[in-house]
Short mmCIF file of C-alpha atoms in Angstrom, two decimals:
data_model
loop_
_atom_site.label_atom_id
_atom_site.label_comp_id
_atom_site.label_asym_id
_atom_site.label_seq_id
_atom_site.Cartn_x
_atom_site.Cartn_y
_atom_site.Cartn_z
CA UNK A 28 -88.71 -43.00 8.00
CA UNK A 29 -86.25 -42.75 10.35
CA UNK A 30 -83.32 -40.36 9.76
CA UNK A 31 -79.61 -41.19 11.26
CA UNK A 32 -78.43 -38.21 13.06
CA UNK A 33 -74.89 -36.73 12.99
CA UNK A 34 -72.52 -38.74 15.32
CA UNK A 35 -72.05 -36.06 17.91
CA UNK A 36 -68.07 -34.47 17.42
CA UNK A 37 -65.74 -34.17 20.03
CA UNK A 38 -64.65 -30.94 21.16
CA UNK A 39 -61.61 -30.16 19.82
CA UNK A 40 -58.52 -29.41 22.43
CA UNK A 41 -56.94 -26.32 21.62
CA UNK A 42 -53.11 -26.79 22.27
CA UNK A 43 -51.92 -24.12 24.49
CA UNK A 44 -48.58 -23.00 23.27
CA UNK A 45 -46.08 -23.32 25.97
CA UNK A 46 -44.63 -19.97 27.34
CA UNK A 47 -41.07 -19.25 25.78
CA UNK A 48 -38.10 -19.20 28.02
CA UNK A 49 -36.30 -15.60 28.23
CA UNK A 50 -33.31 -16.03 27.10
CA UNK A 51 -30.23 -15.48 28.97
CA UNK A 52 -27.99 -13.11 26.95
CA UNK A 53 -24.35 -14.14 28.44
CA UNK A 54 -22.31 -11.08 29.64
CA UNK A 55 -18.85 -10.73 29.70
CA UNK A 56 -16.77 -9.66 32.30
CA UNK A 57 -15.77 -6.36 32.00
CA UNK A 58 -12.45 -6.68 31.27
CA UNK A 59 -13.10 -9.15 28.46
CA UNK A 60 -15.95 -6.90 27.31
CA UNK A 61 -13.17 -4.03 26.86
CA UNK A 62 -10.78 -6.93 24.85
CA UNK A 63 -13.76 -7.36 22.82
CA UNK A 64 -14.44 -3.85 21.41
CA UNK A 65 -10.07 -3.56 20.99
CA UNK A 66 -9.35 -6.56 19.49
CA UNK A 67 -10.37 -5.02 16.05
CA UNK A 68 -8.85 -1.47 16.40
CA UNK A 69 -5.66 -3.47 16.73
CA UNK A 70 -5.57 -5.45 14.47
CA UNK A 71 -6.71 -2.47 11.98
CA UNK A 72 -3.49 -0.77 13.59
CA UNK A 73 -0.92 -4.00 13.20
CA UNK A 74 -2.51 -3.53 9.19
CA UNK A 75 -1.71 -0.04 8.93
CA UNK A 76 1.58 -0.33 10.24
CA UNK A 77 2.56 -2.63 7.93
CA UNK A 78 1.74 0.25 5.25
CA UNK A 79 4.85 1.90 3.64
CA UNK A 80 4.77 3.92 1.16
CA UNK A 81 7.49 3.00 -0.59
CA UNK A 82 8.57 0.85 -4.10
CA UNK A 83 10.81 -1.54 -3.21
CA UNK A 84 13.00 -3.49 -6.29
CA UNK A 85 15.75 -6.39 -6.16
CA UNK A 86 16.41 -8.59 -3.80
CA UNK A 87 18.81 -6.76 -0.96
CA UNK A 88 18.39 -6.46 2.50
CA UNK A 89 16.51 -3.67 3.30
CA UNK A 90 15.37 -3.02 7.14
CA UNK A 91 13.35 -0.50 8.75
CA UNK A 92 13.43 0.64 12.66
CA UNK A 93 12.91 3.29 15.30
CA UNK A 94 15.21 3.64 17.55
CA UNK A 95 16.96 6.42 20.01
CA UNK A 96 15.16 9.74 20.55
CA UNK A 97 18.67 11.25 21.25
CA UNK A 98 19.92 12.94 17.79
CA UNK A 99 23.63 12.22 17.05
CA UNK A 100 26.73 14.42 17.81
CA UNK A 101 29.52 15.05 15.36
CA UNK A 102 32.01 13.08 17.29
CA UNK A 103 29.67 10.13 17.93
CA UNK A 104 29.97 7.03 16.17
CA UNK A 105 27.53 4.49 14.73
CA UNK A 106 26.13 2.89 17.20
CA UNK A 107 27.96 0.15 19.94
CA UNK A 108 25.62 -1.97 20.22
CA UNK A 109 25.46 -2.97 16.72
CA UNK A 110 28.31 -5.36 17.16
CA UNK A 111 25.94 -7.75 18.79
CA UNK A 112 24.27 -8.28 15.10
CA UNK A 113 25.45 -11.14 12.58
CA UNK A 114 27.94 -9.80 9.66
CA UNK A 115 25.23 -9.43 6.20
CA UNK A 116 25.47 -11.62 3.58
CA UNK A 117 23.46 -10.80 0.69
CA UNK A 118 25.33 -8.78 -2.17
CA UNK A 119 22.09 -8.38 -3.98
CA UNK A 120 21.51 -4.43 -5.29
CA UNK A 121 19.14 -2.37 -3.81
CA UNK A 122 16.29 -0.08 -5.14
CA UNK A 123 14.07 2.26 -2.90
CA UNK A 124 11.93 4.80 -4.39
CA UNK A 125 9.62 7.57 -2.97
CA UNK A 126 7.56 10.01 -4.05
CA UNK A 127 5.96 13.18 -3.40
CA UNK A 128 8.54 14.61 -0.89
CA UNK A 129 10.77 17.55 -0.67
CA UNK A 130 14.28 16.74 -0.86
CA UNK A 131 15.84 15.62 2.31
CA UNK A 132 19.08 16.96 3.52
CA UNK A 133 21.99 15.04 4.36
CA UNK A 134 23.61 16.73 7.16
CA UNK A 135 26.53 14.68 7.61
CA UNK A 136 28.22 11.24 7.09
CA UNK A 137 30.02 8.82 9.76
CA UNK A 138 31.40 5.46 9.67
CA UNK A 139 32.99 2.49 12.07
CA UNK A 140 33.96 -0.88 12.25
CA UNK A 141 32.36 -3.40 14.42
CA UNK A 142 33.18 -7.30 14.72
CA UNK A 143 32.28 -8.32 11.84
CA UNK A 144 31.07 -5.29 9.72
CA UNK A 145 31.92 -1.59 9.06
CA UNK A 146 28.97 0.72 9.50
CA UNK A 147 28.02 3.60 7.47
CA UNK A 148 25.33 6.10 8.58
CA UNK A 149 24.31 9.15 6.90
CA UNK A 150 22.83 11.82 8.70
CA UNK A 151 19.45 13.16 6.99
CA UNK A 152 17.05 16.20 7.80
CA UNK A 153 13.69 16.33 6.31
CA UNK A 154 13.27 12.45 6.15
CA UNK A 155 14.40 9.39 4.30
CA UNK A 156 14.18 9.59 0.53
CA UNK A 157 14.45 7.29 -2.50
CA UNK A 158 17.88 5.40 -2.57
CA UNK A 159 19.94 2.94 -3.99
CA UNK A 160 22.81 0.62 -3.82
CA UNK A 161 24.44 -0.94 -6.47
CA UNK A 162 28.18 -2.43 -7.56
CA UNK A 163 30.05 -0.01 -10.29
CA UNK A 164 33.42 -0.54 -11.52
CA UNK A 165 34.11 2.45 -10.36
CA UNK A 166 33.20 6.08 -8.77
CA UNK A 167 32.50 8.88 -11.15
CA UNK A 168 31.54 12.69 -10.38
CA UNK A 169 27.92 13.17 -11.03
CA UNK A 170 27.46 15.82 -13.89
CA UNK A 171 30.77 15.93 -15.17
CA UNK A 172 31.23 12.28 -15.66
CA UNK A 173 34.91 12.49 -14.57
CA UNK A 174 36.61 9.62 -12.68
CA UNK A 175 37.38 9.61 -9.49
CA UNK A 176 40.85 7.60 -9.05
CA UNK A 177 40.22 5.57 -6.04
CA UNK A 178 41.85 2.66 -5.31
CA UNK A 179 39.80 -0.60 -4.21
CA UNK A 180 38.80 -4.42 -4.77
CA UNK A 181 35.38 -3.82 -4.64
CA UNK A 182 33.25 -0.14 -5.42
CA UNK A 183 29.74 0.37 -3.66
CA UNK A 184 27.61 3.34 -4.14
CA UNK A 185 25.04 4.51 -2.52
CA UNK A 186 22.64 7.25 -4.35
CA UNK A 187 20.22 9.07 -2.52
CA UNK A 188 16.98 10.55 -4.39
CA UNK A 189 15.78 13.29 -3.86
CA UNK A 190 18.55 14.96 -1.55
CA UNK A 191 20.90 17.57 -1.39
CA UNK A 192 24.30 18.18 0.48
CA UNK A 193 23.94 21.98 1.11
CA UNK A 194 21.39 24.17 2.33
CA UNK A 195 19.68 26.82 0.62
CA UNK A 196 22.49 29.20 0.49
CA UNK A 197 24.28 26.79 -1.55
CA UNK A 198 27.01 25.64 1.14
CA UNK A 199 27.78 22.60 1.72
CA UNK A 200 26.21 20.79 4.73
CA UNK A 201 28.28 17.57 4.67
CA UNK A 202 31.80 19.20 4.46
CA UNK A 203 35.15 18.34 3.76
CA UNK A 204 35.92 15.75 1.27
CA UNK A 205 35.27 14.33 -1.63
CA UNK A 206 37.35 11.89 -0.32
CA UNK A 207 37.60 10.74 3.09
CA UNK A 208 40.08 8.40 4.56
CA UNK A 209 37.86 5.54 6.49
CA UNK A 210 40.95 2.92 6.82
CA UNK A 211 37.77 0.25 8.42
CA UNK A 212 37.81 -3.74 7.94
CA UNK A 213 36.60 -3.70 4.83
CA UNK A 214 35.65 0.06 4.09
CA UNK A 215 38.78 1.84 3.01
CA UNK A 216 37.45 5.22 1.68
CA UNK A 217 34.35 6.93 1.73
CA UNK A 218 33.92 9.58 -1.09
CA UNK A 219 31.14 12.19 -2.36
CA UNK A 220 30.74 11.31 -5.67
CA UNK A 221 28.12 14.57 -5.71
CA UNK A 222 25.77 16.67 -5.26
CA UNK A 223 24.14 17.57 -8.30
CA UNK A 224 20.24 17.85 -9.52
CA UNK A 225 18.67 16.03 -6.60
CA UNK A 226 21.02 13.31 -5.91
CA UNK A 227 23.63 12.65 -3.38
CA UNK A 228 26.18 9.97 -4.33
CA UNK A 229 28.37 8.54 -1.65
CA UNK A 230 30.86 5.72 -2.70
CA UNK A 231 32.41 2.97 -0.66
CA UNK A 232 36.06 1.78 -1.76
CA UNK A 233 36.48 -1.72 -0.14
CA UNK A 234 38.81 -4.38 0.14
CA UNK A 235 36.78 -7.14 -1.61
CA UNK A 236 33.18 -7.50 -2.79
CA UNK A 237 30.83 -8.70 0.48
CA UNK A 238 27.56 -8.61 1.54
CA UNK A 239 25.84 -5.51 2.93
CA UNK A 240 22.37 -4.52 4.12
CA UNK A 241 20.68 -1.37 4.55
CA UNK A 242 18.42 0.00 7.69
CA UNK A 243 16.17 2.36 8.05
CA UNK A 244 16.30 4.70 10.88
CA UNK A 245 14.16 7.56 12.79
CA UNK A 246 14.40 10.01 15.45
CA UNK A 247 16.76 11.31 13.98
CA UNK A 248 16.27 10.36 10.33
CA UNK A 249 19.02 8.26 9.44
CA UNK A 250 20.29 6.03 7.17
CA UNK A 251 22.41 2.94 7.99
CA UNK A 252 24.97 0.78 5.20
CA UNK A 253 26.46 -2.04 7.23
CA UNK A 254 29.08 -3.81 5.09
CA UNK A 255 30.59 -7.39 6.32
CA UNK A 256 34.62 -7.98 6.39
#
């Protein structure tokens, strides 16, 4: 009997695996490779700047800015280069409150007319605290409640929160007053309406109701009330 034997089987071809390439990591230049690593640290600072810790209610124009290192004298006045800026128009009340700060000290209180505007600024030490604007019908002493006869078209007040207008001896550190004789476009008086329990009220008597907007100042603390003609 004869038996069939096996078909004889190829040898199999082992499949050499091709060598891999090195890869070619691609390296920046080194000035690119500096933009690289800084490109996140600032845009984590433009975030953080944008931080402010502070409440903000209504609808009123409401700036904030650094500007000159140089602190103010008693004779200067409020800036003259503001004239360049357009008049405000908004007449919407303001609302600004902060927290968790000693009160600030308002160390005096000037004013001027530009173009189109009158300019307040008020003086601070210690920072910028809570404040707000807002239309009365008219100006009233703080505590006492008493009117203060002041003739106008239009009343603004600004209250600032928490502040005081003396030091710790008790005297006064915006003097003279209440009432001070502005005589500006628009601004005719400027009067302390007090200085009682935290809060410093300062009242604008103008000719006729207009918009205003407020700024936010540094070096020296300061804050700025421009009022349109």
């Amino acid at each position: 009997m004869r038996t069939s034997s096996p078909p004889p089987s190829r040898p199999s071809r082992a499949r050499l695996a091709q060598p891999e390439k090195p890869s070619r990591a691609r390296l920046l230049p080194p000035r690119q490779r500096s933009r690289a690593r800084t490109l996140p640290l600032a845009r984590l600072a433009a975030l953080t700047v944008l931080v402010v810790p502070a409440v903000l209610a209504g609808c009123g124009d409401v700036r904030q800015a650094t500007l000159s290192q140089t602190p103010p004298t008693a004779s200067s006045s409020p800036g003259k280069s503001a004239a360049a800026e357009p008049a405000p128009t908004r007449t919407a009340e303001v609302e600004v409150e902060r927290g968790g700060m000693e009160p600030a000290i308002v160390t005096g209180v000037r004013y001027a007319a530009h173009d189109t505007y009158d300019r307040l600024v008020v003086d601070l030490r210690g920072g910028i605290p809570g404040y707000d604007v807002k239309w009365v019908d008219e100006f009233v002493q703080d505590g006492s409640g008493k009117p203060i006869d002041v003739p106008g078209g239009a009343y603004l007040l600004l209250t600032l929160f928490p502040a005081h207008a003396h030091n710790e001896d008790g005297k006064p550190t915006w003097r003279g007053g209440p009432v001070y004789t502005a005589g500006l476009g628009n601004i005719t008086k400027v009067v302390r309406t007090g200085d009682f329990e935290g809060r410093v009220g300062i009242g604008l008597a103008l000719n006729r109701r207009a918009g205003f907007r407020v700024t936010e100042q540094g070096s020296p603390d300061r804050l700025v009330l421009d009022v349109a003609h």
